[in-house]
mmCIF file of C-alpha atoms in Angstrom:
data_model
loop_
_atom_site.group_PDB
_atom_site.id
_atom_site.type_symbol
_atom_site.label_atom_id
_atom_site.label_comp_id
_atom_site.label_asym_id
_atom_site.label_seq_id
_atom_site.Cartn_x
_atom_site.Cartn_y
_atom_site.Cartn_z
ATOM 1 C CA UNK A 756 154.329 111.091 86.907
ATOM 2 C CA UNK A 757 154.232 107.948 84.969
ATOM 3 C CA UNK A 758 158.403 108.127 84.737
ATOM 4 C CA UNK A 759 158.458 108.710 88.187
ATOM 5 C CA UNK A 760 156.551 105.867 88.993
ATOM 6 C CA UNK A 761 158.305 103.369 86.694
ATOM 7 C CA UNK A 762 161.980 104.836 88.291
ATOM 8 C CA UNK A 763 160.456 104.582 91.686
ATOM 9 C CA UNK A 764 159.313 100.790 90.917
ATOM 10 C CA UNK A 765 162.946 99.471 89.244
ATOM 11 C CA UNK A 766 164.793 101.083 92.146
ATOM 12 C CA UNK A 767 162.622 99.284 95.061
ATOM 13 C CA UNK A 768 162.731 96.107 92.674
ATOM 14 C CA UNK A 769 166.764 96.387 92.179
ATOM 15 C CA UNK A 770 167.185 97.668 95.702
ATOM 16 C CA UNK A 771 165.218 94.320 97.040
ATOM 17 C CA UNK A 772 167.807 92.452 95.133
ATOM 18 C CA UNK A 773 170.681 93.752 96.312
ATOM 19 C CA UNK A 774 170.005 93.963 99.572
ATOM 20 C CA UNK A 775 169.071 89.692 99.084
ATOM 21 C CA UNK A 776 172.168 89.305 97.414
ATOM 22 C CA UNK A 777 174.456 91.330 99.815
ATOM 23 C CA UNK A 778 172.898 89.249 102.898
ATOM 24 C CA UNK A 779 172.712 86.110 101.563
ATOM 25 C CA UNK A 780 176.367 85.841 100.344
ATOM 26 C CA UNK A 781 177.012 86.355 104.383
ATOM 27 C CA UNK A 782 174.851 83.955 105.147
ATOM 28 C CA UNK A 783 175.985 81.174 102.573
ATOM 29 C CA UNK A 784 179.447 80.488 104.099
ATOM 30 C CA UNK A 785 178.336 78.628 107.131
ATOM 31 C CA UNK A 786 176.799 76.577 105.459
ATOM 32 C CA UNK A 787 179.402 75.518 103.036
ATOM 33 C CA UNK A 788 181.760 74.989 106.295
ATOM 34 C CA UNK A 789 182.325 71.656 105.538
ATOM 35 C CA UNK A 790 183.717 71.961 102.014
ATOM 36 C CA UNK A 791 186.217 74.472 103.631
ATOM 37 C CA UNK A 792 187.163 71.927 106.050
ATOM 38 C CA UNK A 793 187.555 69.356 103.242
ATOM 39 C CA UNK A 794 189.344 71.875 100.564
ATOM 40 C CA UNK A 795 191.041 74.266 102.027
ATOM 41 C CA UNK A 796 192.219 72.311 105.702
ATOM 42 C CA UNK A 797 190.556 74.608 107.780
ATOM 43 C CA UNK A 798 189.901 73.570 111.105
ATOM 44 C CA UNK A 799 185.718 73.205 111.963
ATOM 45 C CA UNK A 800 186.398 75.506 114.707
ATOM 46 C CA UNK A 801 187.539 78.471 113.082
ATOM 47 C CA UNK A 802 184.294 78.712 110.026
ATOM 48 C CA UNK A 803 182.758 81.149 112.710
ATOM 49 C CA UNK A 804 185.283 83.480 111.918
ATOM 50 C CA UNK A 805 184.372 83.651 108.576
ATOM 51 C CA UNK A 806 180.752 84.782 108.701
ATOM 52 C CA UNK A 807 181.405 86.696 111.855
ATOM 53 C CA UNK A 808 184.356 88.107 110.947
ATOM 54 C CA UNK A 809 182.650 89.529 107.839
ATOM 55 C CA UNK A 810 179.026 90.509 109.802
ATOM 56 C CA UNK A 811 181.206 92.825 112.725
ATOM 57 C CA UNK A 812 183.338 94.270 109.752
ATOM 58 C CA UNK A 813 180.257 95.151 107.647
ATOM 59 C CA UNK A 814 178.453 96.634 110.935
ATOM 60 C CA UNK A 815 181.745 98.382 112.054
ATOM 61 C CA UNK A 816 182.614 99.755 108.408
ATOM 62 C CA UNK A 817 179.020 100.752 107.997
ATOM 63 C CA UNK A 818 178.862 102.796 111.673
ATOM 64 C CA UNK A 819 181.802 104.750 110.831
ATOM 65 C CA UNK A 820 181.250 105.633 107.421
ATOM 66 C CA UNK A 821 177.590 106.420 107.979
ATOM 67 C CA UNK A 822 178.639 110.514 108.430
ATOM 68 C CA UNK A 823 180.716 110.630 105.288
ATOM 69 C CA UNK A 824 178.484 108.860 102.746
ATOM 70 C CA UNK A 825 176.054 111.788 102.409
ATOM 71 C CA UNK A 826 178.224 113.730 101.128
ATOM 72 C CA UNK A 827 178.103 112.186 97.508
ATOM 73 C CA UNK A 828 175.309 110.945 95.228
ATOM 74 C CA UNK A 829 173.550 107.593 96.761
ATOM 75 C CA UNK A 830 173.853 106.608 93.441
ATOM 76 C CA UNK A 831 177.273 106.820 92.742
ATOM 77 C CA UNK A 832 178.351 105.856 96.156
ATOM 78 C CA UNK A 833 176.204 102.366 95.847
ATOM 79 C CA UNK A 834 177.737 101.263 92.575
ATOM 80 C CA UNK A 835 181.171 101.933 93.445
ATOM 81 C CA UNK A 836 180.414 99.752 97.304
ATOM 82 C CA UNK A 837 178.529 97.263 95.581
ATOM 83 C CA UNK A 838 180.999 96.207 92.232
ATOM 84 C CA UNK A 839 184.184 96.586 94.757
ATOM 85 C CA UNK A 840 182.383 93.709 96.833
ATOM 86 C CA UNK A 841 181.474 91.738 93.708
ATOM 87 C CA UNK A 842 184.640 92.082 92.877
ATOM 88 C CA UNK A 843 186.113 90.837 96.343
ATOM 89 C CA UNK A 844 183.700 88.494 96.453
ATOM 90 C CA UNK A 845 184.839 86.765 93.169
ATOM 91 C CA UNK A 846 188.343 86.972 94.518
ATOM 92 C CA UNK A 847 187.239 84.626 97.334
ATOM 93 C CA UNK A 848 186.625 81.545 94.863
ATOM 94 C CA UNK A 849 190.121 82.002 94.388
ATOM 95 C CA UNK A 850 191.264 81.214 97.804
ATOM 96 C CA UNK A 851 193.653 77.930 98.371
ATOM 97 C CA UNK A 852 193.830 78.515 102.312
ATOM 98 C CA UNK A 853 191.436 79.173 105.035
ATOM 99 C CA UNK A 854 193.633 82.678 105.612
ATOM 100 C CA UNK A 855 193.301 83.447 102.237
ATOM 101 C CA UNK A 856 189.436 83.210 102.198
ATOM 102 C CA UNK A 857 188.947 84.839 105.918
ATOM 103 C CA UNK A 858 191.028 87.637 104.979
ATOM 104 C CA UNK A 859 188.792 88.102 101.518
ATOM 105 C CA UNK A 860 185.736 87.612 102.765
ATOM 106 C CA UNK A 861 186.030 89.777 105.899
ATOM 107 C CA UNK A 862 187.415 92.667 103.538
ATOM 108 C CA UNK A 863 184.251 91.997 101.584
ATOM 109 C CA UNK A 864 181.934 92.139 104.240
ATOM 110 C CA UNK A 865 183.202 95.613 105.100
ATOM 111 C CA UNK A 866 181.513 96.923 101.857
ATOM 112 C CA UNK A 867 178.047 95.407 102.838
ATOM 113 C CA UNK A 868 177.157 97.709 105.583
ATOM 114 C CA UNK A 869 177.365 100.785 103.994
ATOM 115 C CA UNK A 870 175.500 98.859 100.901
ATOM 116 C CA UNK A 871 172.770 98.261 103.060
ATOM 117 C CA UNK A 872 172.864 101.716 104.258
ATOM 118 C CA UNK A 873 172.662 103.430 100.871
ATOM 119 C CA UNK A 874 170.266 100.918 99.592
ATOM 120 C CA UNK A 875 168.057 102.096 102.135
ATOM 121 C CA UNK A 876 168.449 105.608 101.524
ATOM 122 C CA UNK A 877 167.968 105.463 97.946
ATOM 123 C CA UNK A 878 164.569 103.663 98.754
ATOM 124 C CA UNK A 879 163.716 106.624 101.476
ATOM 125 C CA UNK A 880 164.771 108.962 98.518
ATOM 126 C CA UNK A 881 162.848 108.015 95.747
ATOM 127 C CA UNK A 882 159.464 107.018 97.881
ATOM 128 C CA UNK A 883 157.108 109.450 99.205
ATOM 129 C CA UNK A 884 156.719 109.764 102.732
ATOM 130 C CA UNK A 885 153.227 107.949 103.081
ATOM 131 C CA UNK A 886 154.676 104.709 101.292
ATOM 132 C CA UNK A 887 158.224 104.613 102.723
ATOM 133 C CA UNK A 888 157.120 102.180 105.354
ATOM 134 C CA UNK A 889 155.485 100.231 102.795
ATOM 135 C CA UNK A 890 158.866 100.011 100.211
ATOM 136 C CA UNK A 891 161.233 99.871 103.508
ATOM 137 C CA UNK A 892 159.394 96.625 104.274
ATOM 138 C CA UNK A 893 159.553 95.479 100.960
ATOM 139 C CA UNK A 894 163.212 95.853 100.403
ATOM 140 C CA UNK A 895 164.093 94.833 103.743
ATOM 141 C CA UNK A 896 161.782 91.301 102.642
ATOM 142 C CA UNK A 897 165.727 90.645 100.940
ATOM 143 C CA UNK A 898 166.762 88.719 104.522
ATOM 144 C CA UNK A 899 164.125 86.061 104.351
ATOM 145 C CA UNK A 900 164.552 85.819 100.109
ATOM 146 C CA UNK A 901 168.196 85.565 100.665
ATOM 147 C CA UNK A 902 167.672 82.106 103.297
ATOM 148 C CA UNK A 903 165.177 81.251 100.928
ATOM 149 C CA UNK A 904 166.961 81.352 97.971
ATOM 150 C CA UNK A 905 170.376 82.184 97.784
ATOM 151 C CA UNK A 906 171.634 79.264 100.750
ATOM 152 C CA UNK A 907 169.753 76.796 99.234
ATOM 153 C CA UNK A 908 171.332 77.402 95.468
ATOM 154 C CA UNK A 909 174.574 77.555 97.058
ATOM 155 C CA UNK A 910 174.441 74.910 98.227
ATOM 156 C CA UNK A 911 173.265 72.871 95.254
ATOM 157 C CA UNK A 912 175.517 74.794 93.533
ATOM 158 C CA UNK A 913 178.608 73.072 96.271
ATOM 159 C CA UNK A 914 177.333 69.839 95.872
ATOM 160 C CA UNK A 915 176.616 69.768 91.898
ATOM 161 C CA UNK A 916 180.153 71.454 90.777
ATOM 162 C CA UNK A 917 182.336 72.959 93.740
ATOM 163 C CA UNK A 918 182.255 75.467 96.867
ATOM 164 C CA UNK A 919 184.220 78.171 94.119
ATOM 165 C CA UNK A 920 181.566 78.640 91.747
ATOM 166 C CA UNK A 921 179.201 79.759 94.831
ATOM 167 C CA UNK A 922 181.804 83.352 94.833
ATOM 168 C CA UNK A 923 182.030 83.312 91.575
ATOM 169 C CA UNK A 924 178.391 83.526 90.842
ATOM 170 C CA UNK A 925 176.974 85.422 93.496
ATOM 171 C CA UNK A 926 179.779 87.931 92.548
ATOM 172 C CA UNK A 927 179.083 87.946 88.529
ATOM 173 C CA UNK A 928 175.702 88.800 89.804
ATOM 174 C CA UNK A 929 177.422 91.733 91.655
ATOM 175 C CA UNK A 930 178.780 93.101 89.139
ATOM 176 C CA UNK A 931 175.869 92.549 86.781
ATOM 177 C CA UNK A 932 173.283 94.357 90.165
ATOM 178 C CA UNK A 933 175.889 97.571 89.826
ATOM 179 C CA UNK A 934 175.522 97.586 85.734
ATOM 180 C CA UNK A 935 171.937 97.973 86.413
ATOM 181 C CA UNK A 936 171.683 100.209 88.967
ATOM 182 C CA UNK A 937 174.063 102.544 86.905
ATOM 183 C CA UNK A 938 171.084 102.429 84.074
ATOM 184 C CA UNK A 939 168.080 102.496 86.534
ATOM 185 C CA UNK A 940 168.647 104.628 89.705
ATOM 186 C CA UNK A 941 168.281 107.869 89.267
ATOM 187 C CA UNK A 942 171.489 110.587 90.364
ATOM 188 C CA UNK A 943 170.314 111.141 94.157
ATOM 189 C CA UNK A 944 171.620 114.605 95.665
ATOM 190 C CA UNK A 945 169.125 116.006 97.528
ATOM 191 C CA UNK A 946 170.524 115.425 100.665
ATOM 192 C CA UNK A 947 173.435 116.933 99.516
ATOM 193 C CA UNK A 948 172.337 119.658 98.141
ATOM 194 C CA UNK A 949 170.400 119.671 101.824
ATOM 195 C CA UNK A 950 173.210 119.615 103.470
ATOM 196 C CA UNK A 951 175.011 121.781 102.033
ATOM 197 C CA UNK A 952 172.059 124.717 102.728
ATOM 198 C CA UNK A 953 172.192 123.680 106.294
ATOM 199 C CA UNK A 954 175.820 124.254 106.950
ATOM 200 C CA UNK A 955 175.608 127.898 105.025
ATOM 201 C CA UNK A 956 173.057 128.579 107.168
#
């Protein structure tokens, strides 16, 4: 019981930080607009497509994939979503042009529904049913952390060394959320394993 409980408390902890990372890096790009109009020559006009180019990807990539994603471990399926965006998301401190950057960050935003998705799951998985609502609320807290604390650092973070560091922080962190979620979350197949009774059935 006592392992249960200390799993059960890393994955709601680890879970509320990925879901305030994975929001927040959508939400940082507006506003650092005006260093992409000052470094990369993008028009002030077009920064919309950035952050909404990225939000209807991660909601479109998320709807469709929705069906498929239960057919694997949560676990497995999280860390692979989560360190391809970290990944992408470094790439985007790369960028030289505003193309370069839309096209990056868009393609990262389609990982982040289906990260919010599974980080949801894994939280419905691993919590009885009396306190789901309780660690649902808790995890879903990550919106208000991530304009709380991840805007603001980025941008200090802008002003105090340069818009690129932002990406390549946010997405070290990544990287560093799907190390640990390889060590803490448990292997989560009992929906598969549900499934899979339901269709022999």
């Amino acid at each position: 019981m006592d392992d249960h409980l200390k799993t059960k408390s890393r994955v709601l902890r680890l879970a509320l930080l990925i879901n305030m990372l994975s929001i927040g890096t959508l939400m940082m790009v507006m506003p650092l607009g005006a260093d992409f109009v000052k470094h990369l020559n993008m028009q002030p006009e077009n920064i919309g497509y950035i952050s909404g180019g990225a939000t209807f990807a991660s909601a479109l990539v998320g709807f469709f994939l929705a069906p498929y994603l239960d057919r694997y471990d949560r676990k497995s399926a999280l860390i692979l979503f989560l360190l391809v965006r970290s990944v992408i998301i470094i790439i985007c401190g790369f960028s030289t042009t505003q193309n370069e950057l839309l096209f990056w960050f868009v393609l990262a935003g389609c990982f982040a529904g289906p990260i919010s998705g599974l980080t949801m799951a894994s939280v419905i998985d691993i919590t009885e049913v009396k306190g789901r609502g309780k660690a649902i609320a808790f995890v879903a807290s990550g919106f208000s952390l991530a304009a709380i604390i991840i805007v603001p650092i980025s941008l200090e973070l802008s002003a105090h060394f340069s818009w690129q560091v932002t990406f390549f922080l946010f997405g070290s962190i990544g990287v560093g959320f799907s190390l640990l979620s390889h060590w803490y979350f448990p292997s989560m197949v009992g929906h598969k394993v549900v499934g899979d009774k339901l269709q022999s059935s």
